[in-house]
């Protein structure tokens, strides 16, 4: 039909133009909305891929999940202070006046082992390792509902460490007299003895303990950065002050205060200085901390080309692995010379990994007939668990960076080989050993019943003083209170274990060994890789 031009036609043209304009407007808006949506999805996808912690772990291992829950619970067993959210029914308030003689609140923190001492050096190490575990494997912890417990335990220690550092050049490193403490056997809730304080300062320095505390607070500042920024900044400020103090007055605390050497004697402070500077580099991104561990002090303290065993006293191996992380994932604006030094740290880490792999041409002979890493008789499991944790980390660094192979004197290994080694170590701890015994209290049915631990060995309703509590120490009965989650010292080289309360070499648990076990289990509880930065 031919359209007739007239009044009605003009109206139709106006209506048609209006409709066309409306549809064009709607279409453009729709295109913009869809485009924005696609852009947002792409941005979120990129962010999701770059932040591994946002991805859900998979293949959760139930036995490791239950073991992790137990291991974290031991920190509640060891708490000093006003009990809060404590899962251990037989523990109550204790140490509430610690620090009061110097107008400090040192009531928090953790008792070191089976005793009632607060030793700052191993306690700070506990916090550093726990922080590292959360930073690398917090998503795994969260997947099995243990992250909040780990964070709470960490803050219990860092609150104490912050209060123990009232001035830039003063750090309180010990609460209690170990000679008095070890001549008593009593529950922490009932102790009445004086608990003197020991400090390091500019007149009586303690490089390693100040540096280890700096490492702990720097690492923890990263943990709390997204949770409580103000607290994170407080931790970082204390860490930087403590590092400056440690580096300015280079004297071992065992030299300044000889009496501390009887319990936690230091073999040297160079490793702690590098360890602390490495953590401060991650926490601040200040390149001067990286220069400190590479160009400035690598030759003197780095122990490049030398394999060592990670422990509360020696952080060389852990520092080498932590700096390998920087080399694996790269960082902007690192000078070529420093990158070459980082490569040396990584090569030394590879030497350790080859040392740990049981069928490597360079495998260590420091292992039992069953294959458990064994270095010293006192607290023997510490080195096997620590080595396994480093192996899991290195395996995940390889996976995340898509590094396929590790070469050991011409023989090729994959990341899964390191993970298998780590699994073999933790399985030994959990009962796959000639004794068919779990060394984690509360796991399985056959675990140590007579651990060397005051609170565990004395009934809650017992009224004991310093000396009369020894009747419980000498009792032939199993401990009345189960210290769930404690990892004991471990077996002798011939793979025997004597379950006696007076056998402190084998039967005493420590908080720092538990931190290492928490870290190891967090890496194994689910199949996941680490984040590339934190």
PDB file of N, CA and C in Angstrom, residues 21 109 154 175 228 281 299 307 366 377 388 401:
ATOM      1  N   UNK A  21      14.483   6.489  18.006  1.00  0.00           N
ATOM      2  CA  UNK A  21      15.411   7.081  18.974  1.00  0.00           C
ATOM      3  C   UNK A  21      15.383   6.319  20.290  1.00  0.00           C
ATOM      4  N   UNK A 109      50.964 -14.781  76.046  1.00  0.00           N
ATOM      5  CA  UNK A 109      52.063 -15.621  75.603  1.00  0.00           C
ATOM      6  C   UNK A 109      51.796 -17.077  75.916  1.00  0.00           C
ATOM      7  N   UNK A 154      47.960 -16.985  67.210  1.00  0.00           N
ATOM      8  CA  UNK A 154      49.033 -16.097  66.787  1.00  0.00           C
ATOM      9  C   UNK A 154      48.940 -14.760  67.513  1.00  0.00           C
ATOM     10  N   UNK A 175      60.243 -14.724  81.148  1.00  0.00           N
ATOM     11  CA  UNK A 175      59.454 -14.565  82.360  1.00  0.00           C
ATOM     12  C   UNK A 175      59.609 -15.836  83.178  1.00  0.00           C
ATOM     13  N   UNK A 228      43.121  -6.368  60.341  1.00  0.00           N
ATOM     14  CA  UNK A 228      43.172  -5.239  61.267  1.00  0.00           C
ATOM     15  C   UNK A 228      44.391  -4.406  60.893  1.00  0.00           C
ATOM     16  N   UNK A 281      61.408  -7.458  54.321  1.00  0.00           N
ATOM     17  CA  UNK A 281      61.280  -7.141  52.898  1.00  0.00           C
ATOM     18  C   UNK A 281      59.878  -7.485  52.401  1.00  0.00           C
ATOM     19  N   UNK A 299      77.460 -13.132  51.904  1.00  0.00           N
ATOM     20  CA  UNK A 299      78.702 -13.889  52.081  1.00  0.00           C
ATOM     21  C   UNK A 299      78.989 -14.185  53.549  1.00  0.00           C
ATOM     22  N   UNK A 307      74.174 -27.052  53.322  1.00  0.00           N
ATOM     23  CA  UNK A 307      72.874 -27.578  53.764  1.00  0.00           C
ATOM     24  C   UNK A 307      72.826 -27.570  55.287  1.00  0.00           C
ATOM     25  N   UNK A 366      71.091 -38.859  57.478  1.00  0.00           N
ATOM     26  CA  UNK A 366      70.466 -38.504  58.760  1.00  0.00           C
ATOM     27  C   UNK A 366      69.000 -38.925  58.766  1.00  0.00           C
ATOM     28  N   UNK A 377      69.089 -36.520  69.366  1.00  0.00           N
ATOM     29  CA  UNK A 377      68.161 -37.293  70.207  1.00  0.00           C
ATOM     30  C   UNK A 377      67.140 -36.438  70.945  1.00  0.00           C
ATOM     31  N   UNK A 388      60.078 -31.468  56.387  1.00  0.00           N
ATOM     32  CA  UNK A 388      58.908 -31.796  55.568  1.00  0.00           C
ATOM     33  C   UNK A 388      58.128 -30.539  55.192  1.00  0.00           C
ATOM     34  N   UNK A 401      54.745 -21.669  40.163  1.00  0.00           N
ATOM     35  CA  UNK A 401      55.553 -20.988  39.138  1.00  0.00           C
ATOM     36  C   UNK A 401      55.705 -21.813  37.869  1.00  0.00           C
TER      37      UNK A 401
END
